[in-house]
Amino acid sequence: MILLTGGLGYIGSHTAVELAEAGYDFVIIDNLSNSKIEVKDKLEQIIGSPIKFYKGDVQNEEILTKIFTENDIDAVIHFAGYKAVGESVAKPIEYYDNNINTTLALLRVMRKFNVKNFVFSSSATVYGRAKSMPIYEDFEVSATNPYGRTKLFIEEILKDAYVADNSLNIALLRYFNPVGAHKSGLIGENPNGIPNNLMPYITRVATGKLDHLNIFGNDYPTKDGTGVRDYIHVCDLALGHVKAVKKLETAPGLVVYNLGTGTGYSVLEMVNAFNEVCGNKVKYEFAPRRPGDIDVCYACPDKAEKELGFKATRNLKDMCESSYNFEINNK
Ligand code: NAD
Ligand code: UDP
């Protein structure tokens, strides 16, 4: 049985579907701070059976102890945490508190119950301004904002925990830019308020909820002047977690993987691809660069392919179509 913390969130819910498809049992804990309980019903519709769910905070060791007592947990996938870069600058204490203390609580309870396998949602943000592209796992890490620093610190904490207990198996998964949604249109990315990220902003312009997209910067040294990122379909990303869980079953110790496609698309390429899918509904204007943004970021995905047998297969059209389909369904 696998414990998914934050399993009703965007990436956690898609991972739940892939785990179910691969035959894994799982249980979810989520405090609904950034998700809705309806996601549980949607997951049950997709999977076709009831889901075991605990509403609660991962910092609360009593509820963790209850979960570990009531379920035979042999691995934890830790998605729960706050993830908005801008908000983390305004609320660093909340970010350090939630992201780090959830991890520590899990490690303590795992130790109590002798659970050894842990998958952590890290991020490409830990590479900061990488020296060259593509980005390899052994590149230097750094952070430019409190959110990124929580990821960096947690990676360090997990490395220290592993040094102290070599019987732990830990996968640090560094996600590039997850986009897209499950083909059912039932689950997807549904941020509160005005989205910070590109794809949810585009979908809201396409459905008339927002007037136009501001493209932050058209003077970067890139193919068309706009920022380049490695967008990965969330269902591919979810599959990466199944592969990581399988890897941990072989007791590899602490392992680090990029989860990306290896291909960078510019903002304009994203907009154009989306416009083909939705019939030119995405208006845009060029705006100044967003402070803190980097020009280009894409992964070398080879290590995950070689060691996990993981390769993203869904293309840009799949990413745009599924995002649009989810947004229309949730209009
Ligand atoms: P999300 O906000 O959709 O999901 C996180 C879930 O965790 C939410 O359902 C929220 O309610 C829950 N949660 C937060 N704090 C909690 C707590 N203390 N106790 C219980 N539940 C709690 O985010 P997501 O996009 O699915 O991201 C999942 C993880 O992946 C996060 O750790 C995030 O930092 C990381 N990540 C995300 C991206 C991205 O672009 N989405 C990129 C890199 C890394
Ligand atoms: N972006 C943009 N307008 C928006 C949101 C994002 O032009 O409203 C650009 C941003 O500058 C970056 C790319 O889209 O080049 C991806 O941004 P996102 O915030 O989704 O991911 P991140 O920057 O964290 O990789």
mmCIF file of C-alpha atoms and ligand atoms in Angstrom:
data_model
loop_
_atom_site.group_PDB
_atom_site.id
_atom_site.type_symbol
_atom_site.label_atom_id
_atom_site.label_comp_id
_atom_site.label_asym_id
_atom_site.label_seq_id
_atom_site.Cartn_x
_atom_site.Cartn_y
_atom_site.Cartn_z
ATOM 1 C CA MET A 1 0.000 0.000 0.000
ATOM 2 C CA ILE A 2 1.323 3.420 -1.008
ATOM 3 C CA LEU A 3 0.597 6.616 0.892
ATOM 4 C CA LEU A 4 0.050 9.641 -1.362
ATOM 5 C CA THR A 5 0.309 12.908 0.524
ATOM 6 C CA GLY A 6 -1.430 15.714 -1.355
ATOM 7 C CA GLY A 7 -3.038 13.049 -3.499
ATOM 8 C CA LEU A 8 -6.063 15.167 -4.419
ATOM 9 C CA GLY A 9 -3.827 17.835 -5.971
ATOM 10 C CA TYR A 10 -2.907 18.172 -9.614
ATOM 11 C CA ILE A 11 0.027 15.754 -9.900
ATOM 12 C CA GLY A 12 -1.051 13.496 -7.025
ATOM 13 C CA SER A 13 -4.470 12.789 -8.537
ATOM 14 C CA HIS A 14 -3.010 11.831 -11.902
ATOM 15 C CA THR A 15 -0.453 9.641 -10.159
ATOM 16 C CA ALA A 16 -3.275 7.911 -8.268
ATOM 17 C CA VAL A 17 -4.833 6.950 -11.615
ATOM 18 C CA GLU A 18 -1.557 5.557 -12.968
ATOM 19 C CA LEU A 19 -0.859 3.636 -9.747
ATOM 20 C CA ALA A 20 -4.328 2.088 -9.861
ATOM 21 C CA GLU A 21 -3.779 1.124 -13.493
ATOM 22 C CA ALA A 22 -0.465 -0.500 -12.564
ATOM 23 C CA GLY A 23 -2.237 -2.518 -9.861
ATOM 24 C CA TYR A 24 -1.000 -0.647 -6.785
ATOM 25 C CA ASP A 25 -3.212 0.015 -3.768
ATOM 26 C CA PHE A 26 -2.960 3.474 -2.288
ATOM 27 C CA VAL A 27 -4.339 5.712 0.394
ATOM 28 C CA ILE A 28 -4.516 9.503 0.201
ATOM 29 C CA ILE A 29 -4.054 12.190 2.822
ATOM 30 C CA ASP A 30 -4.863 15.780 1.867
ATOM 31 C CA ASN A 31 -5.942 18.814 3.888
ATOM 32 C CA LEU A 32 -7.711 20.350 0.864
ATOM 33 C CA SER A 33 -5.701 23.561 1.229
ATOM 34 C CA ASN A 34 -5.267 23.618 -2.555
ATOM 35 C CA SER A 35 -7.724 21.010 -3.816
ATOM 36 C CA LYS A 36 -11.364 20.087 -3.624
ATOM 37 C CA ILE A 37 -13.008 17.011 -2.172
ATOM 38 C CA GLU A 38 -14.833 16.521 -5.516
ATOM 39 C CA VAL A 39 -11.513 15.307 -6.935
ATOM 40 C CA LYS A 40 -12.006 12.167 -4.833
ATOM 41 C CA ASP A 41 -15.332 11.442 -6.589
ATOM 42 C CA LYS A 42 -13.771 12.113 -9.968
ATOM 43 C CA LEU A 43 -10.912 9.739 -9.173
ATOM 44 C CA GLU A 44 -13.414 7.078 -8.148
ATOM 45 C CA GLN A 45 -15.229 7.553 -11.464
ATOM 46 C CA ILE A 46 -11.996 7.143 -13.416
ATOM 47 C CA ILE A 47 -10.664 4.226 -11.395
ATOM 48 C CA GLY A 48 -14.038 2.534 -10.923
ATOM 49 C CA SER A 49 -13.680 1.730 -7.208
ATOM 50 C CA PRO A 50 -13.775 3.590 -3.886
ATOM 51 C CA ILE A 51 -10.688 5.424 -2.693
ATOM 52 C CA LYS A 52 -9.296 5.407 0.791
ATOM 53 C CA PHE A 53 -8.999 9.028 1.879
ATOM 54 C CA TYR A 54 -8.021 10.804 5.097
ATOM 55 C CA LYS A 55 -8.719 14.515 5.367
ATOM 56 C CA GLY A 56 -5.908 15.940 7.457
ATOM 57 C CA ASP A 57 -2.630 17.750 7.678
ATOM 58 C CA VAL A 58 0.590 15.871 6.970
ATOM 59 C CA GLN A 59 2.216 17.833 9.800
ATOM 60 C CA ASN A 60 -0.167 16.088 12.199
ATOM 61 C CA GLU A 61 1.670 12.983 13.384
ATOM 62 C CA GLU A 62 -1.414 11.635 15.120
ATOM 63 C CA ILE A 63 -3.285 11.257 11.867
ATOM 64 C CA LEU A 64 -0.157 9.896 10.164
ATOM 65 C CA THR A 65 0.160 7.319 12.936
ATOM 66 C CA LYS A 66 -3.494 6.390 12.465
ATOM 67 C CA ILE A 67 -2.945 5.946 8.713
ATOM 68 C CA PHE A 68 0.173 3.804 9.214
ATOM 69 C CA THR A 69 -1.661 1.742 11.844
ATOM 70 C CA GLU A 70 -4.734 1.143 9.715
ATOM 71 C CA ASN A 71 -2.883 0.480 6.460
ATOM 72 C CA ASP A 72 0.120 -1.627 5.566
ATOM 73 C CA ILE A 73 2.154 1.229 4.061
ATOM 74 C CA ASP A 74 5.330 0.245 2.248
ATOM 75 C CA ALA A 75 6.051 3.467 0.361
ATOM 76 C CA VAL A 76 5.238 7.159 0.601
ATOM 77 C CA ILE A 77 4.960 9.586 -2.307
ATOM 78 C CA HIS A 78 5.145 13.061 -0.858
ATOM 79 C CA PHE A 79 3.328 15.618 -3.048
ATOM 80 C CA ALA A 80 1.821 17.725 -0.248
ATOM 81 C CA GLY A 81 3.225 21.216 -0.039
ATOM 82 C CA TYR A 82 2.833 24.784 -1.187
ATOM 83 C CA LYS A 83 4.096 25.498 -4.683
ATOM 84 C CA ALA A 84 3.588 29.119 -5.775
ATOM 85 C CA VAL A 85 6.903 30.916 -6.283
ATOM 86 C CA GLY A 86 5.503 34.465 -5.943
ATOM 87 C CA GLU A 87 3.499 33.610 -2.849
ATOM 88 C CA SER A 88 6.576 32.030 -1.283
ATOM 89 C CA VAL A 89 8.377 35.373 -1.474
ATOM 90 C CA ALA A 90 5.523 37.029 0.422
ATOM 91 C CA LYS A 91 4.990 34.138 2.864
ATOM 92 C CA PRO A 92 8.365 32.457 3.398
ATOM 93 C CA ILE A 93 7.569 31.266 6.916
ATOM 94 C CA GLU A 94 4.421 29.476 5.804
ATOM 95 C CA TYR A 95 6.341 27.854 2.957
ATOM 96 C CA TYR A 96 9.251 26.652 5.091
ATOM 97 C CA ASP A 97 6.834 25.497 7.758
ATOM 98 C CA ASN A 98 4.508 23.515 5.524
ATOM 99 C CA ASN A 99 6.984 22.060 3.042
ATOM 100 C CA ILE A 100 9.701 21.133 5.515
ATOM 101 C CA ASN A 101 7.629 20.105 8.512
ATOM 102 C CA THR A 102 5.394 17.796 6.469
ATOM 103 C CA THR A 103 8.543 16.027 5.293
ATOM 104 C CA LEU A 104 9.981 15.740 8.816
ATOM 105 C CA ALA A 105 6.712 14.425 10.211
ATOM 106 C CA LEU A 106 6.601 11.760 7.510
ATOM 107 C CA LEU A 107 10.211 10.727 8.133
ATOM 108 C CA ARG A 108 9.545 10.373 11.861
ATOM 109 C CA VAL A 109 6.431 8.284 11.388
ATOM 110 C CA MET A 110 8.047 6.177 8.671
ATOM 111 C CA ARG A 111 10.890 5.421 11.077
ATOM 112 C CA LYS A 112 8.410 4.422 13.773
ATOM 113 C CA PHE A 113 6.715 1.981 11.407
ATOM 114 C CA ASN A 114 9.914 0.830 9.694
ATOM 115 C CA VAL A 115 8.794 2.090 6.278
ATOM 116 C CA LYS A 116 11.781 2.610 4.001
ATOM 117 C CA ASN A 117 10.637 3.851 0.602
ATOM 118 C CA PHE A 118 10.086 7.540 -0.076
ATOM 119 C CA VAL A 119 9.448 9.447 -3.305
ATOM 120 C CA PHE A 120 9.797 13.212 -3.141
ATOM 121 C CA SER A 121 8.305 15.842 -5.490
ATOM 122 C CA SER A 122 11.283 18.037 -6.199
ATOM 123 C CA SER A 123 11.560 20.514 -9.023
ATOM 124 C CA ALA A 124 13.779 21.729 -11.827
ATOM 125 C CA THR A 125 13.846 24.976 -9.877
ATOM 126 C CA VAL A 126 16.663 23.454 -7.789
ATOM 127 C CA TYR A 127 18.973 23.949 -10.776
ATOM 128 C CA GLY A 128 18.595 27.739 -10.528
ATOM 129 C CA ARG A 129 20.344 29.280 -13.532
ATOM 130 C CA ALA A 130 21.969 26.194 -14.984
ATOM 131 C CA LYS A 131 25.358 26.625 -16.662
ATOM 132 C CA SER A 132 24.229 24.955 -19.905
ATOM 133 C CA MET A 133 21.378 23.008 -21.500
ATOM 134 C CA PRO A 134 20.197 20.289 -21.277
ATOM 135 C CA ILE A 135 20.259 19.944 -17.513
ATOM 136 C CA TYR A 136 21.838 16.804 -16.050
ATOM 137 C CA GLU A 137 21.127 15.499 -12.557
ATOM 138 C CA ASP A 138 24.700 16.126 -11.409
ATOM 139 C CA PHE A 139 24.534 19.856 -12.163
ATOM 140 C CA GLU A 140 25.041 22.201 -9.233
ATOM 141 C CA VAL A 141 21.910 23.146 -7.331
ATOM 142 C CA SER A 142 20.838 26.524 -6.018
ATOM 143 C CA ALA A 143 17.655 28.455 -5.395
ATOM 144 C CA THR A 144 16.399 31.922 -6.186
ATOM 145 C CA ASN A 145 13.254 32.082 -4.037
ATOM 146 C CA PRO A 146 11.852 30.566 -0.801
ATOM 147 C CA TYR A 147 9.824 27.915 -2.639
ATOM 148 C CA GLY A 148 12.927 26.692 -4.444
ATOM 149 C CA ARG A 149 14.863 26.762 -1.184
ATOM 150 C CA THR A 150 12.288 24.511 0.484
ATOM 151 C CA LYS A 151 12.888 21.960 -2.286
ATOM 152 C CA LEU A 152 16.644 22.333 -1.949
ATOM 153 C CA PHE A 153 16.562 22.017 1.853
ATOM 154 C CA ILE A 154 14.282 18.983 1.724
ATOM 155 C CA GLU A 155 16.617 17.294 -0.746
ATOM 156 C CA GLU A 156 19.463 17.935 1.728
ATOM 157 C CA ILE A 157 17.396 16.649 4.652
ATOM 158 C CA LEU A 158 16.619 13.471 2.723
ATOM 159 C CA LYS A 159 20.282 13.007 1.829
ATOM 160 C CA ASP A 160 21.227 13.350 5.511
ATOM 161 C CA ALA A 161 18.486 10.921 6.524
ATOM 162 C CA TYR A 162 19.904 8.472 4.006
ATOM 163 C CA VAL A 163 23.454 8.868 5.324
ATOM 164 C CA ALA A 164 22.168 8.076 8.804
ATOM 165 C CA ASP A 165 20.095 5.117 7.617
ATOM 166 C CA ASN A 166 21.341 3.385 4.483
ATOM 167 C CA SER A 167 18.359 1.077 4.460
ATOM 168 C CA LEU A 168 16.188 3.966 3.283
ATOM 169 C CA ASN A 169 15.329 4.142 -0.409
ATOM 170 C CA ILE A 170 14.649 7.669 -1.596
ATOM 171 C CA ALA A 171 13.822 9.002 -5.056
ATOM 172 C CA LEU A 172 14.226 12.733 -5.606
ATOM 173 C CA LEU A 173 12.141 13.458 -8.698
ATOM 174 C CA ARG A 174 12.905 16.804 -10.274
ATOM 175 C CA TYR A 175 9.880 17.732 -12.342
ATOM 176 C CA PHE A 176 10.174 20.075 -15.280
ATOM 177 C CA ASN A 177 6.907 21.822 -16.333
ATOM 178 C CA PRO A 178 3.842 19.611 -15.888
ATOM 179 C CA VAL A 179 0.859 20.503 -18.082
ATOM 180 C CA GLY A 180 -2.183 18.728 -19.522
ATOM 181 C CA ALA A 181 -4.878 16.649 -17.923
ATOM 182 C CA HIS A 182 -6.360 13.168 -17.834
ATOM 183 C CA LYS A 183 -8.149 12.235 -21.064
ATOM 184 C CA SER A 184 -11.485 11.908 -19.236
ATOM 185 C CA GLY A 185 -11.505 15.670 -18.629
ATOM 186 C CA LEU A 186 -12.479 14.925 -15.016
ATOM 187 C CA ILE A 187 -9.224 15.867 -13.318
ATOM 188 C CA GLY A 188 -6.671 18.522 -14.224
ATOM 189 C CA GLU A 189 -5.008 21.657 -13.017
ATOM 190 C CA ASN A 190 -7.455 24.052 -11.414
ATOM 191 C CA PRO A 191 -5.596 26.779 -9.531
ATOM 192 C CA ASN A 192 -7.449 29.210 -7.293
ATOM 193 C CA GLY A 193 -7.544 32.817 -8.477
ATOM 194 C CA ILE A 194 -5.519 34.119 -11.381
ATOM 195 C CA PRO A 195 -3.033 31.459 -12.519
ATOM 196 C CA ASN A 196 0.698 32.094 -12.314
ATOM 197 C CA ASN A 197 1.665 29.321 -14.696
ATOM 198 C CA LEU A 198 1.473 29.533 -18.439
ATOM 199 C CA MET A 199 -0.847 26.664 -19.377
ATOM 200 C CA PRO A 200 -3.695 27.346 -16.927
ATOM 201 C CA TYR A 201 -3.507 31.010 -17.953
ATOM 202 C CA ILE A 202 -3.781 30.076 -21.632
ATOM 203 C CA THR A 203 -6.773 27.793 -21.015
ATOM 204 C CA ARG A 204 -8.592 30.553 -19.166
ATOM 205 C CA VAL A 205 -8.007 32.995 -21.987
ATOM 206 C CA ALA A 206 -9.244 30.370 -24.464
ATOM 207 C CA THR A 207 -12.465 29.919 -22.492
ATOM 208 C CA GLY A 208 -13.031 33.648 -22.040
ATOM 209 C CA LYS A 209 -12.381 33.750 -18.299
ATOM 210 C CA LEU A 210 -9.390 36.009 -18.847
ATOM 211 C CA ASP A 211 -9.034 38.572 -21.598
ATOM 212 C CA HIS A 212 -5.539 37.953 -22.926
ATOM 213 C CA LEU A 213 -2.212 36.371 -22.107
ATOM 214 C CA ASN A 214 0.725 38.560 -21.197
ATOM 215 C CA ILE A 215 3.862 37.004 -22.641
ATOM 216 C CA PHE A 216 6.609 37.889 -20.217
ATOM 217 C CA GLY A 217 9.518 38.956 -22.371
ATOM 218 C CA ASN A 218 10.180 38.698 -26.123
ATOM 219 C CA ASP A 219 13.843 39.663 -25.972
ATOM 220 C CA TYR A 220 15.363 36.482 -24.542
ATOM 221 C CA PRO A 221 18.200 34.863 -26.506
ATOM 222 C CA THR A 222 15.866 32.079 -27.697
ATOM 223 C CA LYS A 223 14.439 30.962 -31.048
ATOM 224 C CA ASP A 224 11.689 33.632 -31.014
ATOM 225 C CA GLY A 225 12.653 35.766 -28.011
ATOM 226 C CA THR A 226 10.186 34.166 -25.599
ATOM 227 C CA GLY A 227 11.061 31.875 -22.680
ATOM 228 C CA VAL A 228 11.682 28.184 -23.322
ATOM 229 C CA ARG A 229 10.615 25.363 -20.990
ATOM 230 C CA ASP A 230 10.397 21.577 -20.960
ATOM 231 C CA TYR A 231 6.647 20.902 -20.753
ATOM 232 C CA ILE A 232 5.736 17.354 -19.760
ATOM 233 C CA HIS A 233 2.242 15.849 -19.882
ATOM 234 C CA VAL A 234 1.044 15.224 -16.328
ATOM 235 C CA CYS A 235 0.005 11.656 -17.226
ATOM 236 C CA ASP A 236 3.560 10.942 -18.378
ATOM 237 C CA LEU A 237 4.861 12.547 -15.193
ATOM 238 C CA ALA A 238 2.471 10.381 -13.178
ATOM 239 C CA LEU A 239 3.860 7.292 -14.873
ATOM 240 C CA GLY A 240 7.321 8.408 -13.795
ATOM 241 C CA HIS A 241 6.163 7.955 -10.200
ATOM 242 C CA VAL A 242 5.034 4.385 -10.847
ATOM 243 C CA LYS A 243 8.463 3.693 -12.334
ATOM 244 C CA ALA A 244 10.156 5.341 -9.347
ATOM 245 C CA VAL A 245 8.156 3.228 -6.886
ATOM 246 C CA LYS A 246 9.161 0.111 -8.805
ATOM 247 C CA LYS A 247 12.786 1.236 -8.714
ATOM 248 C CA LEU A 248 12.674 1.713 -4.939
ATOM 249 C CA GLU A 249 11.452 -1.880 -4.617
ATOM 250 C CA THR A 250 14.937 -2.904 -5.831
ATOM 251 C CA ALA A 251 16.511 -1.061 -2.854
ATOM 252 C CA PRO A 252 18.699 1.370 -4.824
ATOM 253 C CA GLY A 253 19.397 3.775 -1.930
ATOM 254 C CA LEU A 254 19.064 7.478 -2.750
ATOM 255 C CA VAL A 255 18.441 8.219 -6.426
ATOM 256 C CA VAL A 256 17.821 11.467 -8.337
ATOM 257 C CA TYR A 257 15.959 11.776 -11.627
ATOM 258 C CA ASN A 258 14.877 14.528 -13.951
ATOM 259 C CA LEU A 259 11.344 14.002 -15.190
ATOM 260 C CA GLY A 260 11.072 15.963 -18.412
ATOM 261 C CA THR A 261 10.913 15.320 -22.149
ATOM 262 C CA GLY A 262 14.227 16.831 -23.184
ATOM 263 C CA THR A 263 12.480 19.189 -25.609
ATOM 264 C CA GLY A 264 12.085 22.907 -24.987
ATOM 265 C CA TYR A 265 9.147 24.889 -26.361
ATOM 266 C CA SER A 266 8.887 28.664 -26.345
ATOM 267 C CA VAL A 267 5.872 30.560 -25.002
ATOM 268 C CA LEU A 268 4.927 31.490 -28.571
ATOM 269 C CA GLU A 269 5.158 27.867 -29.670
ATOM 270 C CA MET A 270 2.848 26.926 -26.798
ATOM 271 C CA VAL A 271 0.355 29.633 -27.740
ATOM 272 C CA ASN A 272 0.424 28.648 -31.415
ATOM 273 C CA ALA A 273 -0.045 24.955 -30.632
ATOM 274 C CA PHE A 274 -2.926 25.804 -28.322
ATOM 275 C CA ASN A 275 -4.517 28.068 -30.902
ATOM 276 C CA GLU A 276 -4.556 25.199 -33.396
ATOM 277 C CA VAL A 277 -6.481 23.118 -30.889
ATOM 278 C CA CYS A 278 -8.968 25.767 -29.761
ATOM 279 C CA GLY A 279 -9.476 27.750 -32.966
ATOM 280 C CA ASN A 280 -7.390 30.854 -32.341
ATOM 281 C CA LYS A 281 -9.004 31.975 -29.121
ATOM 282 C CA VAL A 282 -5.809 32.883 -27.301
ATOM 283 C CA LYS A 283 -5.053 36.567 -27.669
ATOM 284 C CA TYR A 284 -1.723 37.750 -26.330
ATOM 285 C CA GLU A 285 0.360 40.826 -25.776
ATOM 286 C CA PHE A 286 4.049 41.123 -25.108
ATOM 287 C CA ALA A 287 4.863 42.363 -21.628
ATOM 288 C CA PRO A 288 8.102 42.970 -19.719
ATOM 289 C CA ARG A 289 10.113 40.006 -18.447
ATOM 290 C CA ARG A 290 8.861 38.517 -15.188
ATOM 291 C CA PRO A 291 11.418 39.155 -12.417
ATOM 292 C CA GLY A 292 13.396 36.060 -11.572
ATOM 293 C CA ASP A 293 12.571 34.196 -14.810
ATOM 294 C CA ILE A 294 15.275 32.332 -16.667
ATOM 295 C CA ASP A 295 15.448 32.248 -20.465
ATOM 296 C CA VAL A 296 15.709 28.521 -21.145
ATOM 297 C CA CYS A 297 15.224 25.355 -19.114
ATOM 298 C CA TYR A 298 15.045 21.779 -20.358
ATOM 299 C CA ALA A 299 16.071 18.403 -19.055
ATOM 300 C CA CYS A 300 18.350 15.682 -20.153
ATOM 301 C CA PRO A 301 15.844 12.840 -19.609
ATOM 302 C CA ASP A 302 18.323 10.020 -20.361
ATOM 303 C CA LYS A 303 19.029 8.887 -16.796
ATOM 304 C CA ALA A 304 15.348 8.273 -16.056
ATOM 305 C CA GLU A 305 15.025 6.422 -19.340
ATOM 306 C CA LYS A 306 18.054 4.244 -18.703
ATOM 307 C CA GLU A 307 17.490 3.497 -15.020
ATOM 308 C CA LEU A 308 13.703 3.695 -14.668
ATOM 309 C CA GLY A 309 12.606 2.784 -18.176
ATOM 310 C CA PHE A 310 10.701 6.056 -18.188
ATOM 311 C CA LYS A 311 10.108 8.039 -21.343
ATOM 312 C CA ALA A 312 7.455 10.698 -21.884
ATOM 313 C CA THR A 313 5.419 9.829 -24.988
ATOM 314 C CA ARG A 314 2.649 12.432 -25.165
ATOM 315 C CA ASN A 315 3.280 15.337 -27.534
ATOM 316 C CA LEU A 316 2.502 19.037 -27.452
ATOM 317 C CA LYS A 317 -0.880 18.500 -29.147
ATOM 318 C CA ASP A 318 -1.880 15.979 -26.451
ATOM 319 C CA MET A 319 -0.843 18.498 -23.791
ATOM 320 C CA CYS A 320 -2.912 21.317 -25.325
ATOM 321 C CA GLU A 321 -5.970 19.200 -26.205
ATOM 322 C CA SER A 322 -6.239 17.616 -22.773
ATOM 323 C CA SER A 323 -5.753 20.966 -20.996
ATOM 324 C CA TYR A 324 -8.468 22.552 -23.138
ATOM 325 C CA ASN A 325 -10.804 19.596 -22.679
ATOM 326 C CA PHE A 326 -10.469 19.829 -18.890
ATOM 327 C CA GLU A 327 -11.030 23.588 -18.879
ATOM 328 C CA ILE A 328 -14.182 23.258 -21.021
ATOM 329 C CA ASN A 329 -15.506 20.486 -18.778
ATOM 330 C CA ASN A 330 -14.967 22.705 -15.767
ATOM 331 C CA LYS A 331 -16.288 25.905 -17.272
HETATM 332 P P1 NAD B 1 -1.185 20.927 -5.783
HETATM 333 O O1 NAD B 1 -1.261 22.143 -4.952
HETATM 334 O O2 NAD B 1 -2.210 20.750 -6.857
HETATM 335 O O3 NAD B 1 -1.206 19.629 -4.845
HETATM 336 C C1 NAD B 1 -0.682 19.630 -3.546
HETATM 337 C C2 NAD B 1 -1.735 19.031 -2.644
HETATM 338 O O4 NAD B 1 -1.214 18.977 -1.316
HETATM 339 C C3 NAD B 1 -3.029 19.854 -2.575
HETATM 340 O O5 NAD B 1 -4.140 18.999 -2.795
HETATM 341 C C4 NAD B 1 -3.042 20.424 -1.150
HETATM 342 O O6 NAD B 1 -4.360 20.534 -0.657
HETATM 343 C C5 NAD B 1 -2.214 19.391 -0.404
HETATM 344 N N1 NAD B 1 -1.507 19.890 0.784
HETATM 345 C C6 NAD B 1 -0.693 20.965 0.918
HETATM 346 N N2 NAD B 1 -0.193 21.044 2.157
HETATM 347 C C7 NAD B 1 -0.705 20.004 2.844
HETATM 348 C C8 NAD B 1 -0.558 19.535 4.172
HETATM 349 N N3 NAD B 1 0.200 20.167 5.063
HETATM 350 N N4 NAD B 1 -1.231 18.419 4.543
HETATM 351 C C9 NAD B 1 -2.033 17.775 3.640
HETATM 352 N N5 NAD B 1 -2.194 18.154 2.381
HETATM 353 C C10 NAD B 1 -1.536 19.261 1.976
HETATM 354 O O7 NAD B 1 0.275 20.880 -6.414
HETATM 355 P P2 NAD B 1 0.858 19.927 -7.556
HETATM 356 O O8 NAD B 1 1.053 20.754 -8.773
HETATM 357 O O9 NAD B 1 0.099 18.672 -7.640
HETATM 358 O O10 NAD B 1 2.301 19.667 -6.959
HETATM 359 C C11 NAD B 1 2.591 18.541 -6.153
HETATM 360 C C12 NAD B 1 4.024 18.618 -5.686
HETATM 361 O O11 NAD B 1 4.879 18.718 -6.817
HETATM 362 C C13 NAD B 1 4.323 19.837 -4.811
HETATM 363 O O12 NAD B 1 5.222 19.442 -3.792
HETATM 364 C C14 NAD B 1 5.000 20.786 -5.767
HETATM 365 O O13 NAD B 1 5.880 21.654 -5.116
HETATM 366 C C15 NAD B 1 5.748 19.827 -6.676
HETATM 367 N N6 NAD B 1 6.020 20.385 -8.004
HETATM 368 C C16 NAD B 1 4.995 20.876 -8.756
HETATM 369 C C17 NAD B 1 5.254 21.437 -10.010
HETATM 370 C C18 NAD B 1 4.154 22.025 -10.855
HETATM 371 O O14 NAD B 1 4.428 22.782 -11.755
HETATM 372 N N7 NAD B 1 2.880 21.694 -10.603
HETATM 373 C C19 NAD B 1 6.578 21.475 -10.491
HETATM 374 C C20 NAD B 1 7.602 20.950 -9.697
HETATM 375 C C21 NAD B 1 7.312 20.399 -8.447
HETATM 376 N N1 UDP B 2 4.695 32.947 -18.919
HETATM 377 C C1 UDP B 2 4.134 34.004 -19.631
HETATM 378 N N2 UDP B 2 2.922 34.492 -19.204
HETATM 379 C C2 UDP B 2 2.244 33.995 -18.134
HETATM 380 C C3 UDP B 2 2.837 32.911 -17.435
HETATM 381 C C4 UDP B 2 4.063 32.420 -17.853
HETATM 382 O O1 UDP B 2 4.697 34.472 -20.601
HETATM 383 O O2 UDP B 2 1.169 34.500 -17.796
HETATM 384 C C5 UDP B 2 5.983 32.388 -19.378
HETATM 385 C C6 UDP B 2 7.102 32.482 -18.346
HETATM 386 O O3 UDP B 2 7.765 33.734 -18.448
HETATM 387 C C7 UDP B 2 7.967 31.279 -18.728
HETATM 388 C C8 UDP B 2 6.973 30.263 -19.261
HETATM 389 O O4 UDP B 2 5.795 31.013 -19.599
HETATM 390 O O5 UDP B 2 8.832 31.620 -19.792
HETATM 391 C C9 UDP B 2 6.575 29.191 -18.214
HETATM 392 O O6 UDP B 2 6.150 29.855 -17.019
HETATM 393 P P1 UDP B 2 5.559 29.026 -15.782
HETATM 394 O O7 UDP B 2 5.276 30.023 -14.717
HETATM 395 O O8 UDP B 2 4.427 28.184 -16.265
HETATM 396 O O9 UDP B 2 6.737 28.040 -15.387
HETATM 397 P P2 UDP B 2 8.206 28.353 -14.795
HETATM 398 O O10 UDP B 2 8.578 29.752 -15.170
HETATM 399 O O11 UDP B 2 8.076 28.176 -13.329
HETATM 400 O O12 UDP B 2 9.097 27.352 -15.417
#
